């Protein structure tokens, strides 16, 4: 039986929201991961996303690699940049002070540096991944409701990567070490965990996830030096879900994607950001730790 | 303390001496080299360089070389104001060229008028660029392009008369003077020609996802979809509309650029765009060849490039007629411009510092050639 018209619009807006939320989720998880270990929000995360997007673009267009190899290269590039950022910008600060505010400020600086390096080196023009990189088909779900093949792919990839991350954290020795460090970094170090290597691994994984998000965002919205700005929404999603909680980051992202699309669709697009930031303020007032906010000792 | 003073004095001398020794006429340029509209700004910068090099190679102006002092305004009004202030107060330029954004030019208009230095907008189409809210002309602000009332009406005329559309949907950028202006004049014109607006959806300048608004538009089944905005939002909105199954004809303002093919590809089929120039007009070929030779790339933001190039020659003509590089005399000469032959038009200023009688061109995208080709000239009633 065909849906009535308003209901089909609602379904379309929900699909739009889930598609947007799935990309936010990949980015938000990276935020959460770093926060859980070092207790600061790494605003350079958007920069890692841009590195991944550009690396994928150039590997596809200049080196002639297929999407699998180009994505692998992009993920590696982003992971390495994330580790280098930690080593060059954050580690010296960590060694001098335990005040995480300085790390937060440094991350804002790194974000601007990465953006401007791209502006200088590759220019400000927006570029798109080649048209045939991802499936471009549009599936009709009836009553005028459509869903993109690339959106289904991005949702599937997000689920795979987040599942793999959960397995890594729960089933491996390094995963155990990361969870221990999330409880107490100093004690984990005293218990024999190589803290420096552990932080490097966390940043590599966060960079890797940012690159995956960057690749999908580049395919969806094109790549340009300021693309990382979109991570501010992912950060809000991570806060709403509960900073430091991976399931929270995913839930927060999907909720935020839905809230944005439903607000724009049924209230007004001008209200979109007002609703998003109101959600953030409301969450901070009612439940400051977010939906999945736990005691510091139970993080991740 | 003393050592630092000596160092500072030496540094100032080092900076000041070359400037004092230069006899060049300084021309200011502000462009959006970074930020959302970077691609447009880069095209303007390269074109200004080409024009200045040509003029200098041919002996300069009044026997002196032209020298460009360029600032990036990052597509931000506060940076635009700072750049304008530096050019007027510190760099002492004869006049300032660019950028293309209406909001940027409006923000800096008081600086140019207080500093008595003329400003030549490349593609700022909002009326308030050259007149204030009361309709009084701003003495030091000029533009080389036609205006939003004209192109908004042109889109309305084209949609109603050429496409026979009776129901239109508009998607526009609520944070842009340029977009707001075009929308307003389109709506007014379209209703005057007997049409009806069935959806009027807005978005914010840095948004990249428009599916929510487009879903609402789709529900209203319009005959034509109007996109009066620019930048990356244009190809993304076209692409997302087609992905949602909207096959309606799309008509847009002068934000079109060949860069859109990279992002939107075949989705650009059945789209029409207002333009100031026809990219494939044979008289422009030499210029675009020079551009490619200089930059190694095709000029994708061709409207900005041609306008910036012509602004330099317009300014050269004004300085020569003024017989001086005094900014006030140059302003007077700019105001008196009549029948000046430039690359893309014959320029005559009207009383509000806008070009008189410029034809608008409607381009139609051809997915086979991946180009927007000349469709027809439109001059609305």
CSV table of C-alpha atoms in Angstrom, one decimal, chain B:
chain,number,residue,atom,x,y,z
B,1,UNK,CA,66.1,47.7,25.2
B,2,UNK,CA,68.5,49.8,23.1
B,3,UNK,CA,69.5,46.8,21.0
B,4,UNK,CA,65.9,46.0,20.2
B,5,UNK,CA,65.3,49.7,19.2
B,6,UNK,CA,68.3,49.6,16.8
B,7,UNK,CA,67.0,46.3,15.4
B,8,UNK,CA,63.5,47.7,15.0
B,9,UNK,CA,64.8,50.9,13.3
B,10,UNK,CA,67.0,48.8,10.9
B,11,UNK,CA,64.1,46.6,10.1
B,12,UNK,CA,61.8,49.6,9.4
B,13,UNK,CA,64.5,51.1,7.1
B,14,UNK,CA,64.9,47.8,5.3
B,15,UNK,CA,61.2,47.6,4.7
B,16,UNK,CA,60.7,51.2,3.9
B,17,UNK,CA,63.6,51.8,1.5
B,18,UNK,CA,62.4,49.6,-1.4
B,19,UNK,CA,58.9,51.1,-1.1
B,20,UNK,CA,60.2,54.6,-1.2
B,21,UNK,CA,62.5,53.9,-4.1
B,22,UNK,CA,59.6,52.5,-6.2
B,23,UNK,CA,57.9,54.8,-8.6
B,24,UNK,CA,55.2,52.4,-9.5
B,25,UNK,CA,51.6,53.2,-9.3
B,26,UNK,CA,50.1,50.9,-6.6
B,27,UNK,CA,46.9,49.1,-7.3
B,28,UNK,CA,45.2,47.3,-4.5
B,29,UNK,CA,43.6,44.0,-4.9
B,30,UNK,CA,41.5,42.0,-2.5
B,31,UNK,CA,40.5,38.4,-3.3
B,32,UNK,CA,39.1,35.3,-1.7
B,33,UNK,CA,42.2,33.3,-2.0
B,34,UNK,CA,41.2,31.0,0.8
B,35,UNK,CA,37.8,30.1,2.3
B,36,UNK,CA,34.7,28.8,0.5
B,37,UNK,CA,35.0,31.0,-2.5
B,38,UNK,CA,38.8,30.5,-3.0
B,39,UNK,CA,38.5,29.2,-6.5
B,40,UNK,CA,36.8,32.5,-7.7
B,41,UNK,CA,39.5,34.5,-5.9
B,42,UNK,CA,42.4,32.6,-7.4
B,43,UNK,CA,41.0,33.2,-10.9
B,44,UNK,CA,40.8,36.9,-10.1
B,45,UNK,CA,44.4,37.1,-8.8
B,46,UNK,CA,45.8,35.4,-11.8
B,47,UNK,CA,43.8,37.6,-14.2
B,48,UNK,CA,44.9,40.8,-12.6
B,49,UNK,CA,48.5,39.6,-12.8
B,50,UNK,CA,48.1,38.9,-16.5
B,51,UNK,CA,46.6,42.3,-17.2
B,52,UNK,CA,49.2,44.2,-15.1
B,53,UNK,CA,52.1,42.3,-16.8
B,54,UNK,CA,50.6,43.2,-20.3
B,55,UNK,CA,50.3,46.8,-19.3
B,56,UNK,CA,53.8,47.0,-17.9
B,57,UNK,CA,55.3,45.3,-20.9
B,58,UNK,CA,53.6,47.9,-23.1
B,59,UNK,CA,55.2,50.8,-21.2
B,60,UNK,CA,52.9,51.1,-18.1
B,61,UNK,CA,50.5,53.9,-17.3
B,62,UNK,CA,51.6,57.5,-17.5
B,63,UNK,CA,55.1,56.2,-18.1
B,64,UNK,CA,55.1,54.3,-14.8
B,65,UNK,CA,54.7,50.6,-14.0
B,66,UNK,CA,51.7,49.3,-12.2
B,67,UNK,CA,52.4,47.4,-9.0
B,68,UNK,CA,49.7,45.2,-7.3
B,69,UNK,CA,49.4,45.0,-3.6
B,70,UNK,CA,47.2,41.9,-2.9
B,71,UNK,CA,45.4,40.7,0.3
B,72,UNK,CA,43.3,37.6,0.9
B,73,UNK,CA,40.0,38.3,2.6
B,74,UNK,CA,39.3,34.6,3.2
B,75,UNK,CA,35.6,35.1,2.3
B,76,UNK,CA,35.2,36.8,5.7
B,77,UNK,CA,33.8,40.3,6.2
B,78,UNK,CA,36.2,41.1,9.0
B,79,UNK,CA,39.2,40.2,6.9
B,80,UNK,CA,37.8,42.2,4.0
B,81,UNK,CA,37.5,45.3,6.3
B,82,UNK,CA,41.1,44.8,7.6
B,83,UNK,CA,42.4,44.4,4.0
B,84,UNK,CA,40.6,47.5,2.8
B,85,UNK,CA,41.9,49.5,5.7
B,86,UNK,CA,45.5,48.4,5.1
B,87,UNK,CA,45.3,49.2,1.4
B,88,UNK,CA,43.8,52.7,2.0
B,89,UNK,CA,45.7,53.8,5.1
B,90,UNK,CA,49.1,52.1,4.8
B,91,UNK,CA,49.7,51.0,1.2
B,92,UNK,CA,48.3,54.2,-0.3
B,93,UNK,CA,47.0,52.6,-3.4
B,94,UNK,CA,45.3,54.5,-6.3
B,95,UNK,CA,42.2,52.2,-6.3
B,96,UNK,CA,41.2,48.7,-5.2
B,97,UNK,CA,40.0,45.9,-7.4
B,98,UNK,CA,37.9,42.9,-6.1
B,99,UNK,CA,36.6,40.8,-4.7
B,100,UNK,CA,33.4,39.3,-6.2
B,101,UNK,CA,31.3,38.8,-3.1
B,102,UNK,CA,28.6,41.4,-2.5
B,103,UNK,CA,28.6,41.1,1.3
B,104,UNK,CA,32.3,41.6,1.4
B,105,UNK,CA,32.2,44.7,-0.8
B,106,UNK,CA,29.3,46.2,1.2
B,107,UNK,CA,31.2,45.6,4.5
B,108,UNK,CA,34.2,47.5,3.3
B,109,UNK,CA,32.4,50.3,1.5
B,110,UNK,CA,32.6,52.8,4.4
B,111,UNK,CA,36.4,52.3,4.5
B,112,UNK,CA,36.9,53.2,0.8
B,113,UNK,CA,34.6,56.2,1.1
B,114,UNK,CA,36.2,57.5,4.3
B,115,UNK,CA,39.7,56.9,2.8
B,116,UNK,CA,38.6,58.5,-0.6
B,117,UNK,CA,40.0,55.6,-2.6
B,118,UNK,CA,37.9,54.1,-5.4
B,119,UNK,CA,36.8,50.4,-5.2
B,120,UNK,CA,36.0,48.4,-8.4
B,121,UNK,CA,33.9,45.3,-7.6
B,122,UNK,CA,34.5,42.4,-10.0
B,123,UNK,CA,31.2,40.5,-9.5
B,124,UNK,CA,29.3,41.9,-6.5
B,125,UNK,CA,25.8,42.0,-7.9
B,126,UNK,CA,23.8,43.3,-4.9
B,127,UNK,CA,22.5,46.9,-5.4
B,128,UNK,CA,23.9,48.0,-2.0
B,129,UNK,CA,27.5,47.7,-3.2
B,130,UNK,CA,27.3,51.1,-4.9
B,131,UNK,CA,24.3,52.7,-3.1
B,132,UNK,CA,23.5,53.0,0.6
B,133,UNK,CA,20.3,51.9,2.3
B,134,UNK,CA,18.7,55.3,1.4
B,135,UNK,CA,19.4,54.8,-2.3
B,136,UNK,CA,22.2,57.4,-2.3
B,137,UNK,CA,25.2,56.6,-4.4
B,138,UNK,CA,28.4,55.7,-2.6
B,139,UNK,CA,30.9,58.0,-4.2
B,140,UNK,CA,33.9,55.7,-4.2
B,141,UNK,CA,32.2,52.4,-5.0
B,142,UNK,CA,31.9,51.0,-8.6
B,143,UNK,CA,31.2,47.7,-10.2
B,144,UNK,CA,31.8,46.2,-13.7
B,145,UNK,CA,29.0,43.6,-13.6
B,146,UNK,CA,25.2,43.8,-13.9
B,147,UNK,CA,23.0,43.7,-10.8
B,148,UNK,CA,20.9,41.2,-8.9
B,149,UNK,CA,17.6,42.9,-9.7
B,150,UNK,CA,18.6,42.5,-13.3
B,151,UNK,CA,19.7,38.9,-13.1
B,152,UNK,CA,16.9,37.9,-10.7
B,153,UNK,CA,14.4,39.3,-13.2
B,154,UNK,CA,16.3,37.7,-16.0
B,155,UNK,CA,15.9,34.3,-14.3
B,156,UNK,CA,12.2,35.0,-13.7
B,157,UNK,CA,11.6,36.1,-17.3
B,158,UNK,CA,13.5,33.0,-18.7
B,159,UNK,CA,11.6,30.6,-16.4
B,160,UNK,CA,8.2,32.1,-17.2
B,161,UNK,CA,8.6,32.9,-20.9
B,162,UNK,CA,11.2,30.5,-22.2
B,163,UNK,CA,10.5,27.5,-20.0
B,164,UNK,CA,6.8,28.2,-19.6
B,165,UNK,CA,7.0,27.4,-15.9
B,166,UNK,CA,4.1,28.4,-13.6
B,167,UNK,CA,5.3,26.9,-10.3
B,168,UNK,CA,8.8,27.7,-9.0
B,169,UNK,CA,10.7,26.5,-6.0
B,170,UNK,CA,13.6,28.5,-4.6
B,171,UNK,CA,16.6,27.3,-2.5
B,172,UNK,CA,18.8,30.1,-1.3
B,173,UNK,CA,21.6,31.0,1.1
B,174,UNK,CA,20.1,33.0,4.0
B,175,UNK,CA,23.6,34.3,5.1
B,176,UNK,CA,24.4,35.8,1.7
B,177,UNK,CA,23.4,39.3,0.5
B,178,UNK,CA,24.1,38.1,-3.0
B,179,UNK,CA,21.7,35.1,-2.7
B,180,UNK,CA,19.0,37.1,-0.8
B,181,UNK,CA,19.0,39.8,-3.4
B,182,UNK,CA,18.6,37.4,-6.3
B,183,UNK,CA,15.9,35.5,-4.6
B,184,UNK,CA,14.0,38.6,-3.8
B,185,UNK,CA,14.1,39.9,-7.4
B,186,UNK,CA,13.3,36.5,-8.9
B,187,UNK,CA,10.2,36.1,-6.7
B,188,UNK,CA,9.0,39.6,-7.5
B,189,UNK,CA,9.6,39.1,-11.2
B,190,UNK,CA,8.2,35.6,-11.4
B,191,UNK,CA,4.9,36.6,-9.7
B,192,UNK,CA,4.7,39.6,-12.0
B,193,UNK,CA,5.0,37.2,-15.0
B,194,UNK,CA,2.1,35.2,-13.6
B,195,UNK,CA,4.0,32.5,-11.8
B,196,UNK,CA,3.6,31.1,-8.3
B,197,UNK,CA,6.3,30.3,-5.7
B,198,UNK,CA,5.4,26.8,-4.3
B,199,UNK,CA,8.5,26.4,-2.0
B,200,UNK,CA,11.0,28.8,-0.6
B,201,UNK,CA,13.7,27.0,1.3
B,202,UNK,CA,16.9,28.5,2.9
B,203,UNK,CA,20.2,27.2,4.0
B,204,UNK,CA,23.3,28.6,5.7
B,205,UNK,CA,26.4,29.5,3.8
B,206,UNK,CA,28.7,26.7,5.1
B,207,UNK,CA,26.1,23.9,4.8
B,208,UNK,CA,27.0,21.1,2.5
B,209,UNK,CA,23.8,19.0,2.8
B,210,UNK,CA,20.6,20.2,1.3
B,211,UNK,CA,18.6,17.0,1.0
B,212,UNK,CA,16.3,18.0,3.8
B,213,UNK,CA,15.2,21.2,1.9
B,214,UNK,CA,15.2,19.4,-1.4
B,215,UNK,CA,12.9,16.7,0.0
B,216,UNK,CA,10.4,19.4,0.8
B,217,UNK,CA,10.8,21.0,-2.6
B,218,UNK,CA,10.2,17.6,-4.3
B,219,UNK,CA,6.9,17.2,-2.5
B,220,UNK,CA,5.7,20.5,-4.0
B,221,UNK,CA,6.3,19.3,-7.6
B,222,UNK,CA,7.6,22.6,-9.1
B,223,UNK,CA,8.1,23.2,-12.8
B,224,UNK,CA,11.4,24.9,-12.2
B,225,UNK,CA,14.0,25.0,-9.4
B,226,UNK,CA,15.8,28.2,-8.8
B,227,UNK,CA,19.4,28.2,-7.3
B,228,UNK,CA,20.5,31.8,-6.6
B,229,UNK,CA,23.8,31.1,-4.8
B,230,UNK,CA,27.4,30.2,-5.5
B,231,UNK,CA,30.4,28.2,-4.4
B,232,UNK,CA,30.5,24.6,-3.6
B,233,UNK,CA,26.9,24.7,-2.6
B,234,UNK,CA,25.9,24.9,-6.2
B,235,UNK,CA,27.2,21.6,-7.6
B,236,UNK,CA,26.3,19.8,-4.3
B,237,UNK,CA,22.7,21.0,-4.4
B,238,UNK,CA,22.4,20.0,-8.1
B,239,UNK,CA,23.8,16.6,-7.4
B,240,UNK,CA,21.7,16.0,-4.3
B,241,UNK,CA,18.5,17.1,-6.1
B,242,UNK,CA,19.1,14.6,-8.8
B,243,UNK,CA,19.9,11.9,-6.3
B,244,UNK,CA,16.6,12.5,-4.6
B,245,UNK,CA,14.9,11.9,-8.0
B,246,UNK,CA,14.1,15.6,-8.8
B,247,UNK,CA,14.3,15.9,-12.6
B,248,UNK,CA,13.0,19.4,-12.7
B,249,UNK,CA,14.9,22.0,-14.8
B,250,UNK,CA,17.2,24.1,-12.7
B,251,UNK,CA,18.0,27.8,-13.3
B,252,UNK,CA,20.8,29.5,-11.4
B,253,UNK,CA,22.5,32.9,-11.1
B,254,UNK,CA,26.0,33.8,-12.1
B,255,UNK,CA,27.7,31.5,-9.6
B,256,UNK,CA,28.2,28.9,-12.4
B,257,UNK,CA,31.8,27.8,-13.0
B,258,UNK,CA,33.3,24.9,-15.0
B,259,UNK,CA,34.5,23.5,-11.6
B,260,UNK,CA,30.9,22.3,-11.0
B,261,UNK,CA,31.4,19.4,-13.5
B,262,UNK,CA,33.9,17.8,-11.2
B,263,UNK,CA,31.5,17.6,-8.3
B,264,UNK,CA,28.1,17.3,-10.0
B,265,UNK,CA,29.0,15.6,-13.3
B,266,UNK,CA,26.0,14.6,-15.5
B,267,UNK,CA,23.6,15.9,-12.8
B,268,UNK,CA,24.2,19.3,-14.5
B,269,UNK,CA,22.1,18.2,-17.4
B,270,UNK,CA,18.9,20.4,-17.8
B,271,UNK,CA,20.4,23.3,-15.9
B,272,UNK,CA,20.6,26.9,-17.1
B,273,UNK,CA,22.9,29.6,-15.7
B,274,UNK,CA,22.9,33.4,-15.9
B,275,UNK,CA,26.3,34.6,-17.1
B,276,UNK,CA,28.0,37.9,-17.9
B,277,UNK,CA,30.1,36.3,-20.7
B,278,UNK,CA,30.0,33.4,-23.0
B,279,UNK,CA,33.1,31.3,-22.1
B,280,UNK,CA,33.4,30.1,-25.7
B,281,UNK,CA,33.1,33.6,-27.3
B,282,UNK,CA,36.0,33.7,-29.8
B,283,UNK,CA,37.1,37.2,-28.7
B,284,UNK,CA,37.9,35.7,-25.3
B,285,UNK,CA,40.1,32.9,-26.6
B,286,UNK,CA,43.4,34.8,-26.4
B,287,UNK,CA,42.8,35.7,-22.8
B,288,UNK,CA,41.9,32.1,-21.8
B,289,UNK,CA,45.0,30.8,-23.7
B,290,UNK,CA,47.2,33.2,-21.7
B,291,UNK,CA,45.5,32.1,-18.5
B,292,UNK,CA,46.2,28.5,-19.2
B,293,UNK,CA,49.8,29.2,-20.3
B,294,UNK,CA,50.4,31.1,-17.0
B,295,UNK,CA,48.6,28.8,-14.6
B,296,UNK,CA,48.8,25.4,-16.3
B,297,UNK,CA,45.1,24.9,-15.8
B,298,UNK,CA,41.9,25.8,-17.7
B,299,UNK,CA,40.2,28.9,-16.3
B,300,UNK,CA,37.2,27.3,-14.7
B,301,UNK,CA,35.9,30.4,-12.9
B,302,UNK,CA,35.8,32.3,-16.1
B,303,UNK,CA,33.4,35.1,-15.2
B,304,UNK,CA,35.5,36.3,-12.3
B,305,UNK,CA,38.6,36.0,-14.4
B,306,UNK,CA,37.3,38.2,-17.3
B,307,UNK,CA,35.8,40.8,-14.9
B,308,UNK,CA,39.1,41.1,-12.9
B,309,UNK,CA,41.1,41.4,-16.2
B,310,UNK,CA,38.7,44.1,-17.5
B,311,UNK,CA,38.8,46.0,-14.2
B,312,UNK,CA,42.6,46.5,-14.5
B,313,UNK,CA,42.1,48.0,-18.0
B,314,UNK,CA,39.2,50.1,-16.8
B,315,UNK,CA,41.4,51.5,-14.1
B,316,UNK,CA,44.3,52.0,-16.5
B,317,UNK,CA,42.0,54.1,-18.7
B,318,UNK,CA,40.8,56.1,-15.8
B,319,UNK,CA,44.3,56.9,-14.6
B,320,UNK,CA,45.3,58.0,-18.1
B,321,UNK,CA,42.2,60.2,-18.4
B,322,UNK,CA,42.9,61.6,-14.9
B,323,UNK,CA,46.5,62.2,-15.9
B,324,UNK,CA,47.5,61.5,-12.4
B,325,UNK,CA,47.5,58.7,-9.8
B,326,UNK,CA,45.7,60.9,-7.3
B,327,UNK,CA,42.9,58.6,-6.0
B,328,UNK,CA,40.3,61.4,-6.0
B,329,UNK,CA,41.0,62.4,-9.6
B,330,UNK,CA,41.0,58.7,-10.6
B,331,UNK,CA,37.6,58.3,-9.0
B,332,UNK,CA,36.2,61.2,-11.0
B,333,UNK,CA,37.6,59.6,-14.2
B,334,UNK,CA,36.0,56.2,-13.3
B,335,UNK,CA,32.7,57.9,-12.8
B,336,UNK,CA,32.9,59.5,-16.2
B,337,UNK,CA,33.7,56.3,-18.0
B,338,UNK,CA,31.9,56.2,-21.4
B,339,UNK,CA,32.1,53.8,-24.4
B,340,UNK,CA,35.3,52.2,-23.1
B,341,UNK,CA,36.0,49.0,-25.1
B,342,UNK,CA,37.0,46.2,-22.9
B,343,UNK,CA,37.4,42.5,-23.5
B,344,UNK,CA,33.9,41.5,-22.7
B,345,UNK,CA,31.8,44.7,-23.2
B,346,UNK,CA,31.7,48.3,-24.0
B,347,UNK,CA,31.6,50.0,-20.7
B,348,UNK,CA,29.6,53.2,-19.8
B,349,UNK,CA,28.9,54.1,-16.1
B,350,UNK,CA,25.4,55.1,-15.1
B,351,UNK,CA,24.6,57.6,-12.3
B,352,UNK,CA,24.7,54.8,-9.7
B,353,UNK,CA,28.1,53.5,-10.7
B,354,UNK,CA,26.8,50.5,-12.5
B,355,UNK,CA,27.5,49.5,-16.1
B,356,UNK,CA,24.8,50.6,-18.6
B,357,UNK,CA,22.9,48.3,-20.9
B,358,UNK,CA,24.8,45.1,-20.4
B,359,UNK,CA,23.2,42.0,-21.9
B,360,UNK,CA,22.8,38.9,-19.8
B,361,UNK,CA,23.7,35.6,-21.3
B,362,UNK,CA,21.9,32.3,-20.5
B,363,UNK,CA,24.2,29.3,-20.6
B,364,UNK,CA,22.9,25.7,-20.9
B,365,UNK,CA,24.9,22.8,-19.5
B,366,UNK,CA,25.7,20.0,-22.0
B,367,UNK,CA,26.6,16.8,-20.2
B,368,UNK,CA,28.2,15.3,-23.4
B,369,UNK,CA,30.7,18.0,-23.7
B,370,UNK,CA,30.8,18.8,-20.0
B,371,UNK,CA,30.5,22.5,-20.8
B,372,UNK,CA,28.0,25.2,-20.3
B,373,UNK,CA,27.3,26.5,-23.8
B,374,UNK,CA,25.7,29.8,-25.0
B,375,UNK,CA,21.9,29.3,-25.1
B,376,UNK,CA,20.5,32.8,-25.7
B,377,UNK,CA,20.8,36.4,-24.8
B,378,UNK,CA,18.1,37.5,-22.4
B,379,UNK,CA,17.0,41.0,-21.7
B,380,UNK,CA,13.8,40.9,-19.6
B,381,UNK,CA,10.9,43.3,-20.2
